[in-house]
């Protein structure tokens, strides 16, 4: 039997264009609203064409010592050049970057997953500490 967790790949986001880069402060104050940005292809751009693109990303937060993650946001990247004229003709493209705002009174780990339409699922994580 295949497990979904076995299909989610990871690597260094600086050398692997599919891995979501998570930008967030290392330390925050209790209850402070902080901006979190998830970017796919931050260092090495991922192709963005009708045939090959990042379809979506999702961001979760797992408080330290807890079992279940909270979904912070889910982001659809919907335009990849397609039009009635055919593939790569619209000149309209959504870049795979999303920002949201989180507040928490708990330290924990941000987890991001992204989906490439031909290279599957990729993940990354980042600790966030509440002072
Ligand atoms: Fe890809």
Tab-separated table of N, CA and C and ligand atoms in Angstrom:
chain	number	residue	atom	x	y	z
A	1	UNK	N	0.841	-1.194	0.000
A	1	UNK	CA	0.000	0.000	0.000
A	1	UNK	C	0.881	1.251	0.000
A	2	UNK	N	0.523	2.211	-0.831
A	2	UNK	CA	1.255	3.475	-0.851
A	2	UNK	C	0.674	4.435	0.165
A	3	UNK	N	1.548	5.159	0.824
A	3	UNK	CA	1.132	6.175	1.785
A	3	UNK	C	1.386	7.540	1.169
A	4	UNK	N	0.459	8.458	1.375
A	4	UNK	CA	0.625	9.820	0.841
A	4	UNK	C	1.937	10.436	1.335
A	5	UNK	N	2.259	10.176	2.626
A	5	UNK	CA	3.479	10.776	3.200
A	5	UNK	C	4.739	10.320	2.470
A	6	UNK	N	4.704	9.147	1.847
A	6	UNK	CA	5.862	8.663	1.095
A	6	UNK	C	6.021	9.378	-0.244
A	7	UNK	N	4.985	10.064	-0.663
A	7	UNK	CA	5.008	10.737	-1.966
A	7	UNK	C	5.374	12.210	-1.865
A	8	UNK	N	5.444	12.720	-0.644
A	8	UNK	CA	5.768	14.138	-0.474
A	8	UNK	C	7.282	14.280	-0.364
A	9	UNK	N	7.870	14.938	-1.353
A	9	UNK	CA	9.330	15.065	-1.411
A	9	UNK	C	9.787	16.343	-0.719
A	10	UNK	N	11.055	16.352	-0.336
A	10	UNK	CA	11.626	17.571	0.210
A	10	UNK	C	13.083	17.682	-0.195
A	11	UNK	N	13.625	18.884	-0.057
A	11	UNK	CA	15.012	19.193	-0.410
A	11	UNK	C	15.266	20.606	0.080
A	12	UNK	N	16.458	21.112	-0.227
A	12	UNK	CA	16.784	22.500	0.108
A	12	UNK	C	16.106	23.411	-0.921
A	13	UNK	N	15.305	24.372	-0.447
A	13	UNK	CA	14.571	25.223	-1.390
A	13	UNK	C	15.498	26.076	-2.248
A	14	UNK	N	16.754	26.253	-1.789
A	14	UNK	CA	17.697	27.067	-2.570
A	14	UNK	C	18.212	26.323	-3.797
A	15	UNK	N	18.136	24.991	-3.773
A	15	UNK	CA	18.647	24.218	-4.908
A	15	UNK	C	17.557	23.425	-5.629
A	16	UNK	N	16.372	23.333	-5.048
A	16	UNK	CA	15.277	22.558	-5.656
A	16	UNK	C	14.077	23.483	-5.841
A	17	UNK	N	13.739	23.752	-7.106
A	17	UNK	CA	12.737	24.779	-7.439
A	17	UNK	C	11.313	24.446	-7.019
A	18	UNK	N	11.033	23.208	-6.605
A	18	UNK	CA	9.671	22.854	-6.197
A	18	UNK	C	9.389	23.086	-4.717
A	19	UNK	N	10.446	23.227	-3.924
A	19	UNK	CA	10.262	23.279	-2.472
A	19	UNK	C	9.749	24.659	-2.045
A	20	UNK	N	8.654	24.713	-1.307
A	20	UNK	CA	8.149	26.017	-0.862
A	20	UNK	C	9.094	26.670	0.155
A	21	UNK	N	9.495	27.900	-0.125
A	21	UNK	CA	10.280	28.671	0.834
A	21	UNK	C	9.291	29.361	1.776
A	22	UNK	N	9.517	29.215	3.086
A	22	UNK	CA	8.638	29.829	4.078
A	22	UNK	C	9.387	30.998	4.708
A	23	UNK	N	8.870	32.200	4.538
A	23	UNK	CA	9.469	33.371	5.168
A	23	UNK	C	8.580	33.815	6.321
A	24	UNK	N	9.156	33.775	7.516
A	24	UNK	CA	8.444	34.177	8.727
A	24	UNK	C	9.499	34.501	9.777
A	25	UNK	N	9.143	35.325	10.771
A	25	UNK	CA	10.116	35.599	11.823
A	25	UNK	C	10.437	34.325	12.606
A	26	UNK	N	11.683	34.227	13.115
A	26	UNK	CA	12.059	33.089	13.960
A	26	UNK	C	11.363	33.172	15.315
A	27	UNK	N	11.250	34.415	15.816
A	27	UNK	CA	10.647	34.628	17.129
A	27	UNK	C	9.564	35.697	17.031
A	28	UNK	N	8.461	35.466	17.704
A	28	UNK	CA	7.371	36.447	17.716
A	28	UNK	C	6.885	36.634	19.152
A	29	UNK	N	6.115	37.709	19.341
A	29	UNK	CA	5.518	37.933	20.661
A	29	UNK	C	4.174	37.215	20.727
A	30	UNK	N	3.763	36.878	21.929
A	30	UNK	CA	2.499	36.197	22.159
A	30	UNK	C	1.341	36.990	21.543
A	31	UNK	N	0.590	36.370	20.643
A	31	UNK	CA	-0.582	37.013	20.066
A	31	UNK	C	-0.293	38.067	19.003
A	32	UNK	N	0.985	38.245	18.658
A	32	UNK	CA	1.357	39.232	17.642
A	32	UNK	C	0.981	38.726	16.247
A	33	UNK	N	0.420	39.609	15.412
A	33	UNK	CA	0.118	39.226	14.030
A	33	UNK	C	1.384	39.314	13.191
A	34	UNK	N	1.740	38.213	12.536
A	34	UNK	CA	2.955	38.190	11.716
A	34	UNK	C	2.650	37.732	10.294
A	35	UNK	N	3.381	38.329	9.365
A	35	UNK	CA	3.214	38.023	7.950
A	35	UNK	C	4.041	36.792	7.604
A	36	UNK	N	3.434	35.872	6.897
A	36	UNK	CA	4.132	34.665	6.444
A	36	UNK	C	3.979	34.581	4.932
A	37	UNK	N	5.113	34.409	4.257
A	37	UNK	CA	5.081	34.299	2.801
A	37	UNK	C	5.585	32.920	2.375
A	38	UNK	N	4.850	32.302	1.482
A	38	UNK	CA	5.232	31.006	0.902
A	38	UNK	C	5.497	31.239	-0.579
A	39	UNK	N	6.707	30.916	-1.012
A	39	UNK	CA	7.088	31.120	-2.410
A	39	UNK	C	7.669	29.830	-2.968
A	40	UNK	N	7.193	29.428	-4.122
A	40	UNK	CA	7.776	28.266	-4.792
A	40	UNK	C	8.663	28.789	-5.923
A	41	UNK	N	9.925	28.332	-5.930
A	41	UNK	CA	10.871	28.797	-6.942
A	41	UNK	C	11.488	30.131	-6.605
A	42	UNK	N	11.714	30.375	-5.332
A	42	UNK	CA	12.247	31.670	-4.895
A	42	UNK	C	13.670	31.902	-5.404
A	43	UNK	N	14.504	30.885	-5.346
A	43	UNK	CA	15.900	31.016	-5.788
A	43	UNK	C	16.048	30.612	-7.264
A	44	UNK	N	15.477	29.470	-7.601
A	44	UNK	CA	15.507	28.979	-8.984
A	44	UNK	C	14.053	28.955	-9.460
A	45	UNK	N	13.657	29.861	-10.358
A	45	UNK	CA	12.246	29.932	-10.749
A	45	UNK	C	11.722	28.618	-11.342
A	46	UNK	N	10.537	28.254	-10.920
A	46	UNK	CA	9.867	27.082	-11.502
A	46	UNK	C	9.187	27.515	-12.794
A	47	UNK	N	9.150	26.656	-13.834
A	47	UNK	CA	8.405	27.027	-15.051
A	47	UNK	C	6.954	27.386	-14.725
A	48	UNK	N	6.403	28.306	-15.469
A	48	UNK	CA	5.001	28.677	-15.301
A	48	UNK	C	4.374	28.711	-16.689
A	49	UNK	N	4.000	27.524	-17.165
A	49	UNK	CA	3.396	27.378	-18.497
A	49	UNK	C	2.133	26.536	-18.361
A	50	UNK	N	1.347	26.512	-19.407
A	50	UNK	CA	0.122	25.705	-19.389
A	50	UNK	C	0.466	24.232	-19.123
A	51	UNK	N	1.577	23.775	-19.664
A	51	UNK	CA	1.940	22.361	-19.530
A	51	UNK	C	2.599	22.021	-18.208
A	52	UNK	N	3.244	23.009	-17.561
A	52	UNK	CA	4.080	22.736	-16.389
A	52	UNK	C	4.044	23.945	-15.450
A	53	UNK	N	3.403	23.758	-14.299
A	53	UNK	CA	3.239	24.885	-13.377
A	53	UNK	C	2.934	24.383	-11.959
A	54	UNK	N	3.000	25.309	-11.007
A	54	UNK	CA	2.595	25.019	-9.630
A	54	UNK	C	1.104	25.328	-9.521
A	55	UNK	N	0.316	24.332	-9.161
A	55	UNK	CA	-1.143	24.486	-9.103
A	55	UNK	C	-1.628	25.093	-7.793
A	56	UNK	N	-1.031	24.654	-6.675
A	56	UNK	CA	-1.496	25.145	-5.385
A	56	UNK	C	-0.431	24.952	-4.302
A	57	UNK	N	-0.656	25.631	-3.196
A	57	UNK	CA	0.174	25.439	-2.000
A	57	UNK	C	-0.735	25.543	-0.791
A	58	UNK	N	-0.329	24.936	0.299
A	58	UNK	CA	-1.087	25.027	1.552
A	58	UNK	C	-0.103	25.207	2.693
A	59	UNK	N	-0.552	25.936	3.704
A	59	UNK	CA	0.287	26.214	4.870
A	59	UNK	C	-0.423	25.735	6.130
A	60	UNK	N	0.302	25.005	6.969
A	60	UNK	CA	-0.240	24.471	8.218
A	60	UNK	C	0.617	24.932	9.395
A	61	UNK	N	0.041	24.880	10.571
A	61	UNK	CA	0.795	25.185	11.799
A	61	UNK	C	0.546	24.084	12.816
A	62	UNK	N	1.650	23.496	13.291
A	62	UNK	CA	1.567	22.448	14.304
A	62	UNK	C	2.170	22.972	15.601
A	63	UNK	N	1.326	23.282	16.597
A	63	UNK	CA	1.873	23.736	17.876
A	63	UNK	C	2.732	22.644	18.511
A	64	UNK	N	3.792	23.049	19.211
A	64	UNK	CA	4.682	22.093	19.885
A	64	UNK	C	3.883	21.164	20.793
A	65	UNK	N	4.161	19.877	20.696
A	65	UNK	CA	3.549	18.892	21.581
A	65	UNK	C	2.139	18.471	21.191
A	66	UNK	N	1.602	19.031	20.095
A	66	UNK	CA	0.249	18.656	19.678
A	66	UNK	C	0.304	17.663	18.514
A	67	UNK	N	-0.804	16.995	18.270
A	67	UNK	CA	-0.827	15.941	17.259
A	67	UNK	C	-1.375	16.419	15.920
A	68	UNK	N	-2.328	17.365	15.954
A	68	UNK	CA	-3.024	17.734	14.732
A	68	UNK	C	-2.633	19.129	14.264
A	69	UNK	N	-2.297	19.265	12.971
A	69	UNK	CA	-1.936	20.588	12.453
A	69	UNK	C	-3.181	21.421	12.153
A	70	UNK	N	-3.017	22.735	12.218
A	70	UNK	CA	-4.068	23.670	11.812
A	70	UNK	C	-3.759	24.176	10.414
A	71	UNK	N	-4.774	24.220	9.556
A	71	UNK	CA	-4.557	24.784	8.217
A	71	UNK	C	-4.654	26.304	8.320
A	72	UNK	N	-3.564	26.977	7.965
A	72	UNK	CA	-3.501	28.438	8.046
A	72	UNK	C	-4.025	29.063	6.766
A	73	UNK	N	-3.682	28.455	5.638
A	73	UNK	CA	-4.164	28.987	4.365
A	73	UNK	C	-3.956	27.987	3.253
A	74	UNK	N	-4.764	28.141	2.213
A	74	UNK	CA	-4.622	27.311	1.027
A	74	UNK	C	-4.709	28.250	-0.163
A	75	UNK	N	-3.780	28.111	-1.083
A	75	UNK	CA	-3.620	29.101	-2.150
A	75	UNK	C	-3.666	28.411	-3.510
A	76	UNK	N	-4.594	28.855	-4.356
A	76	UNK	CA	-4.722	28.304	-5.706
A	76	UNK	C	-4.033	29.250	-6.678
A	77	UNK	N	-3.207	28.704	-7.554
A	77	UNK	CA	-2.551	29.495	-8.591
A	77	UNK	C	-3.202	29.082	-9.915
A	78	UNK	N	-4.113	29.927	-10.399
A	78	UNK	CA	-5.069	29.449	-11.409
A	78	UNK	C	-4.817	29.796	-12.852
A	79	UNK	N	-3.912	30.732	-13.152
A	79	UNK	CA	-3.728	31.140	-14.553
A	79	UNK	C	-2.328	30.748	-15.021
A	80	UNK	N	-2.265	29.962	-16.073
A	80	UNK	CA	-0.972	29.469	-16.572
A	80	UNK	C	-0.873	29.607	-18.084
A	81	UNK	N	-1.370	30.725	-18.585
A	81	UNK	CA	-1.185	31.044	-20.000
A	81	UNK	C	-2.233	30.501	-20.950
A	82	UNK	N	-3.159	29.680	-20.439
A	82	UNK	CA	-4.140	29.073	-21.326
A	82	UNK	C	-5.215	30.090	-21.752
A	83	UNK	N	-5.757	29.911	-22.966
A	83	UNK	CA	-6.890	30.720	-23.441
A	83	UNK	C	-7.590	29.943	-24.551
A	84	UNK	N	-8.631	30.542	-25.109
A	84	UNK	CA	-9.347	29.870	-26.209
A	84	UNK	C	-8.452	29.725	-27.438
A	85	UNK	N	-7.365	30.515	-27.475
A	85	UNK	CA	-6.421	30.425	-28.599
A	85	UNK	C	-5.459	29.241	-28.449
A	86	UNK	N	-5.452	28.626	-27.250
A	86	UNK	CA	-4.577	27.475	-27.024
A	86	UNK	C	-3.644	27.689	-25.857
A	87	UNK	N	-2.760	26.707	-25.619
A	87	UNK	CA	-1.822	26.804	-24.499
A	87	UNK	C	-0.866	27.993	-24.648
A	88	UNK	N	-0.522	28.626	-23.536
A	88	UNK	CA	0.491	29.700	-23.512
A	88	UNK	C	0.182	30.850	-24.471
A	89	UNK	N	-1.080	31.227	-24.576
A	89	UNK	CA	-1.455	32.315	-25.484
A	89	UNK	C	-2.077	33.514	-24.769
A	90	UNK	N	-2.500	33.349	-23.520
A	90	UNK	CA	-3.226	34.448	-22.866
A	90	UNK	C	-2.313	35.565	-22.369
A	91	UNK	N	-1.041	35.254	-22.130
A	91	UNK	CA	-0.059	36.136	-21.475
A	91	UNK	C	-0.392	36.373	-19.998
A	92	UNK	N	-1.337	35.616	-19.442
A	92	UNK	CA	-1.759	35.803	-18.045
A	92	UNK	C	-1.290	34.606	-17.215
A	93	UNK	N	-0.499	34.914	-16.188
A	93	UNK	CA	0.116	33.867	-15.372
A	93	UNK	C	0.054	34.234	-13.898
A	94	UNK	N	-0.368	33.292	-13.039
A	94	UNK	CA	-0.290	33.486	-11.589
A	94	UNK	C	1.065	32.976	-11.113
A	95	UNK	N	1.818	33.827	-10.425
A	95	UNK	CA	3.091	33.375	-9.845
A	95	UNK	C	2.821	32.650	-8.534
A	96	UNK	N	3.561	31.576	-8.274
A	96	UNK	CA	3.299	30.780	-7.068
A	96	UNK	C	3.897	31.397	-5.802
A	97	UNK	N	3.275	32.477	-5.365
A	97	UNK	CA	3.687	33.162	-4.145
A	97	UNK	C	2.434	33.617	-3.412
A	98	UNK	N	2.403	33.422	-2.089
A	98	UNK	CA	1.228	33.799	-1.309
A	98	UNK	C	1.648	34.311	0.060
A	99	UNK	N	0.924	35.297	0.537
A	99	UNK	CA	1.196	35.854	1.865
A	99	UNK	C	-0.073	35.795	2.702
A	100	UNK	N	0.073	35.451	3.963
A	100	UNK	CA	-1.051	35.510	4.883
A	100	UNK	C	-0.544	35.993	6.240
A	101	UNK	N	-1.457	36.263	7.128
A	101	UNK	CA	-1.099	36.795	8.444
A	101	UNK	C	-1.574	35.817	9.516
A	102	UNK	N	-0.667	35.497	10.416
A	102	UNK	CA	-0.960	34.527	11.478
A	102	UNK	C	-0.719	35.171	12.842
A	103	UNK	N	-1.557	34.828	13.797
A	103	UNK	CA	-1.188	35.127	15.184
A	103	UNK	C	-1.379	33.877	16.017
A	104	UNK	N	-0.490	33.700	16.974
A	104	UNK	CA	-0.536	32.512	17.817
A	104	UNK	C	0.048	32.837	19.179
A	105	UNK	N	-0.416	32.120	20.176
A	105	UNK	CA	0.188	32.241	21.504
A	105	UNK	C	1.026	31.003	21.802
A	106	UNK	N	1.146	30.134	20.787
A	106	UNK	CA	1.895	28.885	20.963
A	106	UNK	C	3.067	28.821	20.000
A	107	UNK	N	4.221	28.338	20.478
A	107	UNK	CA	5.340	28.033	19.597
A	107	UNK	C	4.989	26.792	18.792
A	108	UNK	N	5.643	26.626	17.641
A	108	UNK	CA	5.357	25.444	16.850
A	108	UNK	C	6.089	25.472	15.525
A	109	UNK	N	5.580	24.694	14.583
A	109	UNK	CA	6.225	24.545	13.284
A	109	UNK	C	5.243	24.868	12.171
A	110	UNK	N	5.700	25.735	11.268
A	110	UNK	CA	4.950	25.995	10.038
A	110	UNK	C	5.331	24.903	9.045
A	111	UNK	N	4.335	24.349	8.365
A	111	UNK	CA	4.592	23.327	7.344
A	111	UNK	C	3.890	23.752	6.064
A	112	UNK	N	4.640	23.772	4.972
A	112	UNK	CA	4.048	24.151	3.690
A	112	UNK	C	4.178	22.989	2.720
A	113	UNK	N	3.154	22.819	1.889
A	113	UNK	CA	3.206	21.808	0.834
A	113	UNK	C	2.796	22.480	-0.474
A	114	UNK	N	3.471	22.092	-1.546
A	114	UNK	CA	3.135	22.646	-2.859
A	114	UNK	C	2.911	21.495	-3.835
A	115	UNK	N	2.169	21.807	-4.892
A	115	UNK	CA	1.865	20.775	-5.884
A	115	UNK	C	2.197	21.257	-7.292
A	116	UNK	N	3.145	20.567	-7.933
A	116	UNK	CA	3.471	20.808	-9.351
A	116	UNK	C	2.647	19.828	-10.176
A	117	UNK	N	2.060	20.302	-11.269
A	117	UNK	CA	1.150	19.435	-12.034
A	117	UNK	C	1.850	18.235	-12.659
A	118	UNK	N	3.193	18.278	-12.792
A	118	UNK	CA	3.868	17.076	-13.313
A	118	UNK	C	4.924	16.487	-12.375
A	119	UNK	N	5.324	17.223	-11.340
A	119	UNK	CA	6.352	16.697	-10.434
A	119	UNK	C	5.841	16.460	-9.009
A	120	UNK	N	4.531	16.545	-8.809
A	120	UNK	CA	3.944	16.115	-7.553
A	120	UNK	C	4.093	17.051	-6.373
A	121	UNK	N	4.159	16.436	-5.187
A	121	UNK	CA	4.057	17.149	-3.905
A	121	UNK	C	5.424	17.388	-3.275
A	122	UNK	N	5.590	18.601	-2.702
A	122	UNK	CA	6.865	19.009	-2.093
A	122	UNK	C	6.574	19.748	-0.799
A	123	UNK	N	7.420	19.569	0.195
A	123	UNK	CA	7.161	20.201	1.472
A	123	UNK	C	8.401	20.884	2.040
A	124	UNK	N	8.124	21.739	3.014
A	124	UNK	CA	9.173	22.395	3.779
A	124	UNK	C	8.578	22.747	5.141
A	125	UNK	N	9.431	23.072	6.102
A	125	UNK	CA	8.929	23.465	7.420
A	125	UNK	C	9.840	24.525	8.029
A	126	UNK	N	9.290	25.239	8.987
A	126	UNK	CA	10.059	26.278	9.675
A	126	UNK	C	9.517	26.445	11.092
A	127	UNK	N	10.425	26.453	12.065
A	127	UNK	CA	10.042	26.658	13.469
A	127	UNK	C	9.714	28.126	13.708
A	128	UNK	N	8.743	28.341	14.566
A	128	UNK	CA	8.415	29.707	14.986
A	128	UNK	C	8.265	29.668	16.510
A	129	UNK	N	8.975	30.570	17.177
A	129	UNK	CA	8.991	30.528	18.641
A	129	UNK	C	8.298	31.746	19.232
A	130	UNK	N	7.372	31.489	20.132
A	130	UNK	CA	6.686	32.588	20.815
A	130	UNK	C	7.455	32.912	22.087
A	131	UNK	N	7.900	34.147	22.178
A	131	UNK	CA	8.716	34.562	23.335
A	131	UNK	C	7.821	34.927	24.513
B	1	LIG	FE1	7.645	21.000	-11.850
